[in-house]
């Protein structure tokens, strides 16, 4: 039996792109929600998707999750081309971890936190039955511990605060040992302490070389954790900028993206943005 870390390295060496979109558009009711997006994510990269409300961020993430099939263009996820005869999305989906508001709303509120994370090993929103593996339970506990949720294992999911729920969802997304982790606005709705706590934990995850490739959607540069390497900016479904955070996260790009004059600053390893004063 090879060492678990060696196996991970071996996979890395053989791995092609994590995500490769070529001219992808998603059209609904005659309107392009995502338009001609070409974007590639390589093994080990951690991407932030920035853009205003309605820009198409969640739609793009849904394409990356294999749950939304684009209207035109080609999508390759973890080496599998969507729509090709050799690709079985039901084999692909467990390789992708996803945490977002839409999924949290589908989970049973009466399950405990531990059960909520455990069920991820057995399909998207499965409910609790007694037949869980000891190994799975240990993994669920370990992920919850990493997200600071050990004190909440027996709490009902429906009684959690926004921040506790978000952290549970991230632990849940890790359960299938995904090669790609998708986070849709993980810090939305958190108070300042909750946000800073989550940014710290995401930063730790982002810098862990054995953690999956990550794509995180946000509206706020303050939520970009240290360790995130790349940024994709979209506006009205179109890519405005894509590349390393250092070169692309500029005042000019951010202003174009959000449609108003903004100044972006980096202080140590964190980012802030503010509008220019009037007059
Ligand atoms: N199934 C759908 N049918 C029609 N319009 C949709 C659908 N899903 C999302 N939209 C619209 O597409 C746009 C982009 O949505 P979304 O990807 O959720 O944006 P974001 O996550 O950036 O806020 C929005 O204007 C939204 O109302
Ligand atoms: Mg969204």
XYZ file of N, CA and C and ligand atoms in Angstrom:
865
model
N 0.866 -1.205 0.000
C 0.000 0.000 0.000
C 0.895 1.245 0.000
N 0.813 2.078 -1.041
C 1.683 3.249 -1.086
C 1.272 4.284 -0.047
N 2.230 5.057 0.378
C 1.960 6.132 1.316
C 0.927 7.084 0.725
N 0.013 7.547 1.568
C -1.109 8.359 1.055
C -0.623 9.666 0.421
N 0.445 10.224 0.977
C 0.951 11.487 0.423
C 1.678 11.253 -0.896
N 2.409 10.139 -0.957
C 3.081 9.787 -2.220
C 2.066 9.636 -3.343
N 0.949 8.992 -3.007
C -0.096 8.795 -4.011
C -0.571 10.149 -4.536
N -0.754 11.085 -3.591
C -1.222 12.412 -4.001
C -0.210 13.062 -4.952
N 1.075 12.941 -4.639
C 2.100 13.515 -5.513
C 2.068 12.879 -6.895
N 1.913 11.545 -6.891
C 1.864 10.841 -8.169
C 0.731 11.341 -9.046
N -0.431 11.527 -8.413
C -1.580 12.053 -9.153
C -1.286 13.437 -9.714
N -0.641 14.266 -8.888
C -0.308 15.627 -9.325
C 0.509 15.607 -10.594
N 1.489 14.725 -10.610
C 2.407 14.693 -11.730
C 1.689 14.331 -13.036
N 0.669 13.492 -12.940
C -0.034 13.035 -14.131
C -1.181 13.967 -14.540
N -1.526 14.835 -13.625
C -2.740 15.614 -13.759
C -2.670 16.638 -14.881
N -3.726 16.708 -15.700
C -3.816 17.807 -16.663
C -4.530 18.972 -15.983
N -5.066 19.886 -16.746
C -5.758 21.026 -16.149
C -6.902 20.556 -15.251
N -7.117 21.311 -14.192
C -8.242 21.043 -13.310
C -9.541 21.472 -13.990
N -9.457 22.616 -14.651
C -10.640 23.149 -15.329
C -10.192 23.844 -16.608
N -10.886 23.564 -17.676
C -10.551 24.199 -18.955
C -11.863 24.544 -19.667
N -12.180 25.840 -19.672
C -13.370 26.288 -20.391
C -12.916 26.980 -21.665
N -13.536 26.635 -22.785
C -13.225 27.309 -24.042
C -14.519 27.854 -24.631
N -14.565 29.190 -24.756
C -15.723 29.885 -25.353
C -17.058 29.416 -24.766
N -17.123 29.319 -23.476
C -18.345 28.841 -22.828
C -19.381 29.962 -22.688
N -20.578 29.689 -23.148
C -21.701 30.599 -22.920
C -22.864 29.827 -22.307
N -23.586 30.508 -21.409
C -24.825 29.947 -20.864
C -25.927 30.934 -21.224
N -26.854 30.508 -22.052
C -27.918 31.397 -22.532
C -29.250 30.931 -21.957
N -29.985 31.863 -21.356
C -31.326 31.578 -20.841
C -32.272 32.663 -21.323
N -33.403 32.286 -21.851
C -34.397 33.247 -22.357
C -33.748 34.260 -23.312
N -32.873 33.768 -24.162
C -32.250 34.638 -25.159
C -31.171 35.556 -24.619
N -30.846 35.430 -23.330
C -29.841 36.301 -22.726
C -28.641 35.465 -22.268
N -27.429 35.971 -22.553
C -26.228 35.253 -22.124
C -25.904 35.609 -20.680
N -26.027 34.627 -19.780
C -25.672 34.854 -18.367
C -24.163 34.769 -18.203
N -23.568 33.927 -19.048
C -22.111 33.794 -19.136
C -21.808 33.808 -20.624
N -20.823 34.609 -21.033
C -20.619 34.802 -22.469
C -19.155 34.598 -22.876
N -18.936 33.638 -23.738
C -17.619 33.391 -24.342
C -16.487 33.352 -23.316
N -16.690 32.612 -22.268
C -15.655 32.529 -21.233
C -14.639 31.437 -21.577
N -13.390 31.856 -21.688
C -12.288 30.908 -21.825
C -11.406 31.083 -20.600
N -11.170 29.974 -19.905
C -10.529 30.095 -18.589
C -9.930 28.747 -18.236
N -8.703 28.766 -17.760
C -8.164 27.484 -17.318
C -7.547 27.574 -15.929
N -7.819 26.563 -15.152
C -7.321 26.443 -13.781
C -6.387 25.248 -13.740
N -5.183 25.487 -13.282
C -4.192 24.405 -13.223
C -4.122 23.818 -11.812
N -3.657 22.614 -11.751
C -3.446 21.901 -10.487
C -2.796 22.816 -9.428
N -3.392 22.831 -8.259
C -2.798 23.546 -7.137
C -3.111 25.031 -7.080
N -3.686 25.590 -8.132
C -4.021 27.013 -8.105
C -5.240 27.250 -7.225
N -5.283 28.446 -6.630
C -6.446 28.839 -5.840
C -6.990 30.122 -6.435
N -8.193 30.038 -6.996
C -8.772 31.167 -7.722
C -9.872 31.852 -6.925
N -9.938 33.180 -7.085
C -11.057 33.961 -6.591
C -11.831 34.452 -7.806
N -13.148 34.310 -7.791
C -13.973 34.936 -8.826
C -14.617 36.171 -8.216
N -14.320 37.329 -8.790
C -14.870 38.598 -8.318
C -15.822 39.157 -9.363
N -16.884 39.794 -8.907
C -17.792 40.455 -9.835
C -19.024 40.920 -9.108
N -19.714 41.926 -9.637
C -20.909 42.447 -8.974
C -22.054 41.436 -8.968
N -23.114 41.744 -8.238
C -24.314 40.904 -8.230
C -24.819 40.688 -9.642
N -25.177 39.462 -9.956
C -25.757 39.164 -11.263
C -24.746 39.038 -12.386
N -23.453 39.082 -12.061
C -22.411 39.036 -13.102
C -22.295 37.657 -13.752
N -22.798 36.637 -13.069
C -22.705 35.280 -13.620
C -21.744 34.383 -12.851
N -21.362 34.810 -11.648
C -20.384 34.051 -10.866
C -20.910 32.668 -10.476
N -22.116 32.641 -9.922
C -22.687 31.354 -9.507
C -22.933 30.465 -10.721
N -23.382 31.066 -11.812
C -23.609 30.302 -13.041
C -22.304 29.639 -13.493
N -21.230 30.401 -13.437
C -19.924 29.868 -13.831
C -19.486 28.729 -12.900
N -19.733 28.922 -11.609
C -19.386 27.886 -10.631
C -20.223 26.621 -10.868
N -21.471 26.811 -11.244
C -22.321 25.655 -11.535
C -21.828 24.889 -12.762
N -21.274 25.598 -13.737
C -20.655 24.925 -14.883
C -19.449 24.121 -14.389
N -18.623 24.751 -13.559
C -17.413 24.087 -13.059
C -17.737 22.866 -12.201
N -18.954 22.843 -11.635
C -19.353 21.725 -10.774
C -19.916 20.554 -11.578
N -20.106 20.767 -12.895
C -20.681 19.778 -13.818
C -22.199 19.676 -13.690
N -22.817 20.523 -12.845
C -24.271 20.470 -12.708
C -24.986 21.307 -13.769
N -24.260 22.238 -14.375
C -24.896 23.059 -15.408
C -24.126 22.879 -16.717
N -24.840 22.451 -17.726
C -24.231 22.192 -19.018
C -24.318 23.469 -19.857
N -23.174 23.990 -20.322
C -23.246 25.263 -21.053
C -23.996 25.137 -22.380
N -24.527 26.256 -22.844
C -25.270 26.282 -24.107
C -24.311 26.053 -25.280
N -23.173 26.732 -25.231
C -22.141 26.528 -26.247
C -20.765 26.525 -25.580
N -19.784 26.026 -26.322
C -18.417 25.988 -25.806
C -18.096 24.641 -25.204
N -16.833 24.452 -24.873
C -16.448 23.161 -24.313
C -15.929 23.314 -22.887
N -16.250 22.327 -22.076
C -15.887 22.330 -20.658
C -15.189 21.029 -20.317
N -13.984 21.170 -19.795
C -13.235 20.006 -19.351
C -12.958 20.166 -17.863
N -13.426 19.205 -17.070
C -13.276 19.269 -15.618
C -12.500 18.042 -15.155
N -11.376 18.258 -14.488
C -10.543 17.162 -13.978
C -10.282 16.117 -15.069
N -10.016 16.620 -16.259
C -9.643 15.738 -17.364
C -10.814 15.120 -18.113
N -12.048 15.408 -17.648
C -13.233 14.831 -18.298
C -13.972 15.925 -19.068
N -14.256 15.661 -20.327
C -14.974 16.634 -21.149
C -16.474 16.432 -21.006
N -17.171 17.488 -20.579
C -18.617 17.396 -20.414
C -19.272 17.104 -21.755
N -20.181 16.135 -21.762
C -20.932 15.826 -22.975
C -20.250 14.826 -23.884
N -19.016 14.448 -23.562
C -18.382 13.437 -24.408
C -18.828 12.053 -23.939
N -18.895 11.096 -24.858
C -19.436 9.771 -24.508
C -18.659 9.095 -23.379
N -17.365 9.402 -23.259
C -16.559 8.753 -22.225
C -16.718 9.355 -20.846
N -17.475 10.436 -20.720
C -17.589 11.126 -19.431
C -18.889 10.771 -18.731
N -18.738 10.261 -17.504
C -19.899 9.960 -16.675
C -19.936 10.995 -15.554
N -20.895 11.925 -15.603
C -20.922 12.980 -14.588
C -21.119 12.417 -13.189
N -21.716 11.234 -13.100
C -21.930 10.670 -11.766
C -20.640 10.143 -11.150
N -19.666 9.877 -11.992
C -18.327 9.559 -11.475
C -17.535 10.828 -11.204
N -17.802 11.848 -11.992
C -17.074 13.109 -11.866
C -17.484 13.889 -10.609
N -18.782 13.907 -10.318
C -19.285 14.792 -9.261
C -18.693 14.558 -7.865
N -18.471 13.312 -7.458
C -17.851 13.134 -6.132
C -16.415 13.675 -6.054
N -15.811 13.937 -7.212
C -14.446 14.481 -7.237
C -14.444 15.997 -7.042
N -15.644 16.576 -6.993
C -15.781 18.024 -6.862
C -16.550 18.326 -5.583
N -15.974 19.145 -4.714
C -16.670 19.547 -3.492
C -17.258 20.924 -3.696
N -18.510 21.108 -3.233
C -19.149 22.397 -3.451
C -19.842 22.860 -2.187
N -19.663 24.128 -1.837
C -20.374 24.700 -0.708
C -20.974 26.026 -1.131
N -22.261 26.147 -0.968
C -22.939 27.392 -1.334
C -24.297 27.465 -0.672
N -24.901 28.630 -0.766
C -26.180 28.883 -0.103
C -27.266 27.943 -0.623
N -27.299 27.742 -1.945
C -28.359 26.931 -2.551
C -28.347 25.514 -1.985
N -27.149 24.974 -1.776
C -27.035 23.615 -1.256
C -27.412 23.562 0.223
N -26.963 24.564 0.996
C -27.273 24.601 2.428
C -28.782 24.566 2.650
N -29.530 25.239 1.773
C -30.985 25.285 1.909
C -31.639 23.935 1.644
N -30.941 23.045 0.949
C -31.516 21.738 0.628
C -31.259 20.696 1.723
N -30.375 21.015 2.647
C -30.013 20.011 3.653
C -31.040 19.964 4.774
N -31.299 18.757 5.289
C -32.298 18.623 6.362
C -31.867 19.385 7.612
N -32.770 20.233 8.113
C -32.437 21.102 9.255
C -32.323 20.327 10.555
N -32.968 19.145 10.607
C -32.978 18.405 11.871
C -31.784 17.473 12.042
N -30.991 17.284 10.973
C -29.779 16.470 11.122
C -28.768 17.209 11.979
N -27.943 16.429 12.696
C -26.896 17.081 13.465
C -25.782 17.533 12.520
N -24.893 18.326 13.062
C -23.750 18.813 12.293
C -22.914 17.628 11.793
N -22.652 16.679 12.679
C -21.863 15.511 12.288
C -22.562 14.727 11.176
N -23.856 14.519 11.316
C -24.623 13.799 10.286
C -24.607 14.567 8.965
N -24.716 15.880 9.044
C -24.732 16.711 7.835
C -23.451 16.537 7.036
N -22.328 16.449 7.745
C -21.045 16.285 7.059
C -20.883 14.843 6.561
N -21.278 13.899 7.416
C -21.160 12.478 7.059
C -21.949 12.093 5.812
N -23.154 12.656 5.669
C -24.005 12.264 4.551
C -23.382 12.627 3.208
N -22.438 13.558 3.208
C -21.782 13.953 1.957
C -21.074 12.768 1.306
N -20.648 11.815 2.128
C -19.945 10.654 1.593
C -20.899 9.738 0.832
N -22.203 9.988 0.963
C -23.195 9.081 0.386
C -24.189 9.819 -0.515
N -23.717 10.835 -1.221
C -24.607 11.544 -2.146
C -24.987 12.904 -1.611
N -25.379 13.771 -2.525
C -25.493 15.194 -2.230
C -26.305 15.539 -0.987
N -27.563 15.111 -0.907
C -28.381 15.556 0.220
C -29.052 14.374 0.922
N -28.339 13.251 0.921
C -28.885 12.044 1.550
C -29.197 12.306 3.022
N -30.151 11.577 3.540
C -30.466 11.731 4.957
C -29.787 10.625 5.767
N -29.850 10.811 7.055
C -29.118 9.973 7.980
C -29.638 8.532 8.010
N -28.763 7.553 7.913
C -29.105 6.205 8.364
C -27.919 5.696 9.167
N -28.113 4.607 9.861
C -27.121 4.205 10.857
C -25.861 3.562 10.283
N -25.899 3.278 8.970
C -24.850 2.474 8.355
C -23.587 3.215 7.949
N -23.028 4.018 8.835
C -21.837 4.743 8.420
C -20.572 4.048 8.885
N -19.580 4.203 8.060
C -18.289 3.636 8.339
C -17.596 4.404 9.460
N -16.904 3.684 10.290
C -16.102 4.306 11.349
C -15.088 5.290 10.740
N -14.493 4.876 9.632
C -13.485 5.713 8.964
C -14.105 7.031 8.504
N -15.309 6.950 7.937
C -15.987 8.161 7.475
C -16.286 9.091 8.641
N -16.712 8.487 9.752
C -17.021 9.330 10.905
C -15.762 10.039 11.420
N -14.657 9.324 11.416
C -13.405 9.958 11.843
C -13.019 11.105 10.929
N -13.206 10.875 9.623
C -12.894 11.939 8.667
C -13.795 13.148 8.888
N -15.083 12.899 9.080
C -16.035 13.998 9.303
C -15.634 14.800 10.539
N -15.274 14.082 11.609
C -14.849 14.765 12.835
C -13.585 15.584 12.610
N -12.669 15.019 11.828
C -11.398 15.711 11.573
C -11.625 17.005 10.771
N -12.467 16.938 9.747
C -12.738 18.139 8.947
C -13.465 19.200 9.780
N -14.427 18.732 10.588
C -15.159 19.678 11.435
C -14.218 20.326 12.443
N -13.277 19.540 12.943
C -12.303 20.074 13.890
C -11.466 21.169 13.230
N -11.070 20.907 11.989
C -10.251 21.863 11.256
C -10.991 23.192 11.031
N -12.305 23.099 10.957
C -13.112 24.303 10.761
C -13.620 24.868 12.089
N -13.111 24.329 13.203
C -13.486 24.866 14.507
C -14.896 24.507 14.937
N -15.391 23.341 14.534
C -16.785 22.971 14.801
C -16.936 21.810 15.771
N -15.866 21.468 16.478
C -15.906 20.302 17.359
C -16.947 20.449 18.473
N -17.155 21.667 18.930
C -18.122 21.881 20.006
C -19.568 21.767 19.525
N -19.778 21.637 18.219
C -21.145 21.679 17.661
C -21.578 20.368 17.014
N -20.830 19.290 17.229
C -21.090 18.039 16.500
C -22.535 17.562 16.608
N -23.148 17.719 17.790
C -24.493 17.191 18.009
C -25.596 18.235 17.847
N -25.194 19.449 17.466
C -26.208 20.495 17.246
C -26.959 20.242 15.949
N -28.247 20.583 15.929
C -29.038 20.459 14.703
C -28.581 21.524 13.701
N -28.434 21.087 12.462
C -27.949 21.990 11.416
C -28.814 23.255 11.331
N -30.119 23.067 11.471
C -31.055 24.187 11.351
C -30.944 25.229 12.450
N -30.236 24.919 13.526
C -30.121 25.870 14.639
C -28.803 26.631 14.618
N -27.976 26.373 13.601
C -26.655 27.012 13.562
C -26.748 28.473 13.125
N -25.779 29.254 13.567
C -25.646 30.621 13.051
C -25.112 30.544 11.623
N -25.179 31.657 10.933
C -24.697 31.744 9.556
C -23.246 31.248 9.430
N -22.395 31.712 10.320
C -20.976 31.357 10.260
C -20.748 29.876 10.532
N -21.480 29.359 11.534
C -21.344 27.937 11.863
C -21.825 27.078 10.705
N -22.892 27.542 10.061
C -23.423 26.796 8.923
C -22.418 26.787 7.758
N -21.801 27.923 7.516
C -20.812 28.016 6.431
C -19.640 27.068 6.690
N -19.171 27.058 7.934
C -18.024 26.206 8.256
C -18.399 24.735 8.140
N -19.645 24.400 8.538
C -20.117 23.024 8.374
C -20.144 22.643 6.887
N -20.611 23.563 6.061
C -20.710 23.292 4.622
C -19.337 23.059 3.983
N -18.345 23.781 4.471
C -17.002 23.592 3.910
C -16.440 22.233 4.340
N -16.652 21.887 5.615
C -16.240 20.552 6.090
C -16.936 19.478 5.261
N -18.206 19.701 4.973
C -18.996 18.752 4.191
C -18.444 18.601 2.775
N -18.069 19.730 2.199
C -17.544 19.697 0.826
C -16.217 18.944 0.746
N -15.507 18.883 1.887
C -14.204 18.199 1.912
C -14.354 16.678 2.053
N -15.538 16.237 2.434
C -15.746 14.838 2.820
C -15.395 13.825 1.732
N -15.694 14.139 0.483
C -15.428 13.170 -0.580
C -13.981 13.246 -1.053
N -13.149 14.019 -0.295
C -11.752 14.183 -0.674
C -11.655 14.733 -2.109
N -12.304 15.872 -2.358
C -12.410 16.370 -3.733
C -11.060 16.842 -4.271
N -10.944 16.787 -5.588
C -9.752 17.335 -6.247
C -9.967 18.804 -6.564
N -11.233 19.207 -6.543
C -11.581 20.596 -6.820
C -12.636 21.021 -5.807
N -12.372 22.151 -5.148
C -13.289 22.654 -4.120
C -13.872 23.987 -4.581
N -15.200 24.068 -4.641
C -15.884 25.271 -5.118
C -16.635 25.915 -3.965
N -16.342 27.178 -3.700
C -16.978 27.875 -2.582
C -17.692 29.115 -3.100
N -19.014 29.150 -2.934
C -19.779 30.293 -3.426
C -20.079 31.241 -2.278
N -19.401 32.373 -2.267
C -19.571 33.405 -1.230
C -19.547 32.829 0.185
N -18.455 32.165 0.546
C -18.421 31.515 1.865
C -18.497 32.497 3.026
N -18.135 33.762 2.812
C -18.139 34.709 3.930
C -19.367 35.610 3.947
N -20.267 35.444 2.970
C -21.449 36.318 2.912
C -22.293 36.154 4.164
N -22.723 37.247 4.724
C -23.613 37.210 5.883
C -22.910 37.042 7.218
N -21.597 36.931 7.209
C -20.875 36.776 8.478
C -20.588 38.146 9.096
N -20.512 38.194 10.418
C -20.069 39.428 11.045
C -18.544 39.520 10.928
N -17.984 40.626 11.386
C -16.556 40.863 11.170
C -15.685 39.760 11.762
N -16.038 39.337 12.996
C -15.264 38.261 13.628
C -15.387 36.963 12.855
N -16.604 36.673 12.421
C -16.853 35.446 11.659
C -16.100 35.465 10.336
N -16.086 36.620 9.686
C -15.377 36.737 8.416
C -13.875 36.520 8.619
N -13.326 37.195 9.606
C -11.887 37.078 9.830
C -11.502 35.654 10.207
N -12.345 35.012 10.993
C -12.094 33.622 11.359
C -12.106 32.736 10.115
N -13.089 32.944 9.250
C -13.190 32.119 8.044
C -12.023 32.394 7.092
N -11.664 33.663 6.932
C -10.542 34.011 6.041
C -9.257 33.329 6.530
N -9.071 33.309 7.841
C -7.889 32.657 8.416
C -7.893 31.156 8.101
N -9.069 30.536 8.270
C -9.154 29.096 8.003
C -8.997 28.790 6.520
N -9.601 29.624 5.666
C -9.457 29.407 4.225
C -8.010 29.628 3.799
N -7.342 30.579 4.455
C -5.930 30.837 4.155
C -5.066 29.625 4.483
N -5.385 29.000 5.599
C -4.650 27.802 6.006
C -4.863 26.688 4.976
N -6.108 26.552 4.545
C -6.449 25.540 3.550
C -5.760 25.854 2.210
N -5.801 27.123 1.824
C -5.233 27.527 0.526
C -3.734 27.254 0.469
N -3.061 27.378 1.616
C -1.613 27.184 1.619
C -1.183 25.751 1.870
N -2.171 24.878 2.122
C -1.867 23.468 2.324
C -1.656 22.807 0.958
N -0.429 22.332 0.690
C -0.164 21.778 -0.644
C -0.985 20.528 -0.944
N -1.539 19.895 0.069
C -2.346 18.698 -0.177
C -3.841 19.008 -0.270
N -4.191 20.279 -0.046
C -5.600 20.655 -0.183
C -5.958 20.672 -1.669
N -7.242 20.515 -1.979
C -7.644 20.508 -3.396
C -7.431 21.864 -4.060
N -7.465 21.872 -5.376
C -7.539 23.134 -6.099
C -8.818 23.827 -5.663
N -8.767 25.160 -5.566
C -9.926 25.869 -5.008
C -10.386 27.005 -5.911
N -11.694 27.192 -5.969
C -12.277 28.353 -6.622
C -13.305 28.938 -5.668
N -13.104 30.212 -5.315
C -14.002 30.870 -4.367
C -14.629 32.111 -4.997
N -15.947 32.203 -4.899
C -16.655 33.385 -5.398
C -16.824 34.383 -4.266
N -16.594 35.653 -4.542
C -16.873 36.684 -3.552
C -17.138 38.021 -4.235
N -17.743 38.959 -3.469
C -17.895 40.342 -3.953
C -16.827 41.239 -3.363
N -16.118 40.738 -2.366
C -15.298 41.636 -1.552
C -13.842 41.210 -1.532
N -12.945 42.134 -1.902
C -11.518 41.799 -1.892
C -11.017 41.542 -0.469
N -11.762 42.082 0.535
C -11.376 41.851 1.937
C -11.483 40.368 2.299
N -12.275 39.617 1.516
C -12.472 38.196 1.822
C -11.458 37.289 1.133
N -10.523 37.882 0.408
C -9.513 37.054 -0.260
C -8.459 36.637 0.762
N -8.400 35.349 1.029
C -7.451 34.846 2.025
C -6.061 34.779 1.417
N -5.032 35.006 2.274
C -3.658 34.804 1.807
C -3.526 33.368 1.309
N -2.801 33.180 0.224
C -2.678 31.828 -0.327
C -3.481 31.670 -1.597
N -4.470 32.553 -1.798
C -5.170 32.535 -3.090
C -4.246 33.148 -4.137
N -4.121 32.454 -5.262
C -3.069 32.796 -6.217
C -3.567 33.553 -7.447
N -4.826 33.320 -7.820
C -5.314 33.867 -9.084
C -6.686 34.515 -8.917
N -6.992 35.420 -9.804
C -8.302 36.071 -9.769
C -8.914 36.121 -11.169
N -10.218 35.857 -11.205
C -11.004 36.012 -12.430
C -12.041 37.083 -12.138
N -12.063 38.129 -12.954
C -13.074 39.170 -12.755
C -14.075 39.107 -13.879
N -15.364 39.071 -13.505
C -16.388 39.067 -14.549
C -17.403 40.175 -14.321
N -17.912 40.636 -15.441
C -18.947 41.671 -15.447
C -19.903 41.325 -16.581
N -21.187 41.288 -16.256
C -22.216 40.947 -17.244
C -21.851 39.698 -18.048
N -21.367 38.705 -17.344
C -21.106 37.408 -17.962
C -19.798 37.296 -18.723
N -19.085 38.411 -18.852
C -17.846 38.376 -19.636
C -16.612 38.524 -18.745
N -15.545 37.861 -19.152
C -14.299 37.956 -18.397
C -13.637 39.301 -18.673
N -13.316 39.996 -17.566
C -12.613 41.276 -17.673
C -11.123 41.109 -17.466
N -10.772 40.217 -16.586
C -9.361 39.989 -16.274
C -9.238 38.598 -15.674
N -8.125 37.951 -15.955
C -7.873 36.632 -15.369
C -6.380 36.411 -15.293
N -5.893 36.052 -14.124
C -4.462 35.791 -13.985
C -4.034 35.885 -12.538
N -2.725 35.957 -12.292
C -2.225 36.026 -10.919
C -2.778 37.244 -10.174
N -3.099 37.051 -8.904
C -3.620 38.132 -8.073
C -2.707 39.353 -8.126
N -1.393 39.137 -8.073
C -0.426 40.242 -8.019
C -0.539 41.168 -9.220
N -0.801 40.612 -10.404
C -0.826 41.464 -11.595
C -2.238 41.906 -11.978
N -3.251 41.108 -11.622
C -4.608 41.404 -12.121
C -5.495 42.157 -11.140
N -5.208 42.003 -9.836
C -6.066 42.672 -8.854
C -5.607 44.116 -8.692
N -5.913 44.927 -9.711
C -5.480 46.326 -9.733
C -6.698 47.235 -9.587
N -6.446 48.480 -9.225
C -7.529 49.465 -9.108
C -8.264 49.597 -10.436
N -7.519 49.585 -11.524
C -8.122 49.749 -12.853
C -9.089 48.592 -13.149
N -8.605 47.351 -12.971
C -9.467 46.200 -13.264
C -10.688 46.153 -12.356
N -10.469 46.433 -11.060
C -11.577 46.364 -10.116
C -12.621 47.449 -10.414
N -12.150 48.639 -10.815
C -13.054 49.733 -11.174
C -13.900 49.356 -12.381
N -13.260 48.761 -13.389
C -13.994 48.319 -14.580
C -15.001 47.233 -14.216
N -14.575 46.340 -13.359
C -15.412 45.211 -12.975
C -16.683 45.670 -12.264
N -16.530 46.574 -11.297
C -17.684 47.002 -10.507
C -18.341 48.276 -11.037
N -17.725 48.885 -12.051
C -18.361 50.015 -12.718
C -18.336 51.312 -11.931
N -17.345 51.493 -11.090
C -17.143 52.777 -10.402
C -15.671 52.902 -10.021
N -15.195 54.147 -9.823
C -13.768 54.304 -9.513
C -13.436 53.745 -8.131
N -12.521 52.801 -8.093
C -12.132 52.157 -6.844
C -10.620 52.169 -6.709
N -10.185 52.238 -5.477
C -8.754 52.100 -5.205
C -8.557 50.820 -4.405
N -7.742 49.946 -4.931
C -7.470 48.699 -4.222
C -6.071 48.765 -3.628
N -5.959 48.300 -2.386
C -4.665 48.341 -1.707
C -4.371 47.004 -1.070
N -3.081 46.699 -1.039
C -2.647 45.497 -0.355
C -1.914 45.908 0.915
N -2.359 45.355 2.051
C -1.668 45.621 3.303
C -1.226 44.279 3.875
N 0.051 44.104 4.024
C 0.694 42.809 4.296
C 0.105 41.773 3.336
N -0.661 40.794 3.802
C -1.142 39.795 2.835
C -2.650 39.851 2.637
N -3.250 41.007 2.913
C -4.696 41.168 2.734
C -5.000 42.344 1.821
N -6.236 42.366 1.306
C -6.628 43.384 0.338
C -7.792 44.223 0.861
N -7.814 45.494 0.469
C -8.982 46.335 0.741
C -9.286 47.135 -0.516
N -10.533 47.549 -0.631
C -10.915 48.409 -1.758
C -11.868 49.465 -1.257
N -11.724 50.686 -1.779
C -12.708 51.718 -1.481
C -12.932 52.631 -2.664
N -14.122 53.238 -2.673
C -14.470 54.177 -3.727
C -13.694 55.471 -3.540
N -13.423 56.156 -4.642
C -12.762 57.455 -4.561
C -13.745 58.466 -3.979
N -13.263 59.399 -3.122
C -14.164 60.420 -2.586
C -14.710 61.300 -3.710
N -15.986 61.730 -3.552
C -16.614 62.567 -4.583
C -15.999 63.959 -4.583
N -15.984 64.604 -5.749
C -15.594 66.013 -5.893
C -14.138 66.294 -5.795
N -31.989 29.673 -14.618
C -31.935 30.968 -14.928
N -32.727 31.483 -15.881
C -32.666 32.788 -16.205
N -31.835 33.674 -15.615
C -31.026 33.214 -14.665
C -31.020 31.852 -14.250
N -30.095 31.711 -13.269
C -29.552 32.913 -13.086
N -30.107 33.841 -13.908
C -29.721 35.258 -14.032
O -28.397 35.240 -14.523
C -27.656 36.329 -14.003
C -26.397 35.807 -13.352
O -26.761 35.090 -12.194
P -25.693 34.509 -11.168
O -24.775 33.616 -11.892
O -26.456 33.931 -10.042
O -24.946 35.840 -10.735
P -23.975 36.117 -9.497
O -23.714 34.819 -8.807
O -22.752 36.716 -10.098
O -24.666 37.114 -8.621
C -28.583 37.069 -13.070
O -29.116 38.162 -13.762
C -29.655 36.037 -12.752
O -30.886 36.663 -12.470
Mg -24.086 34.173 -6.869
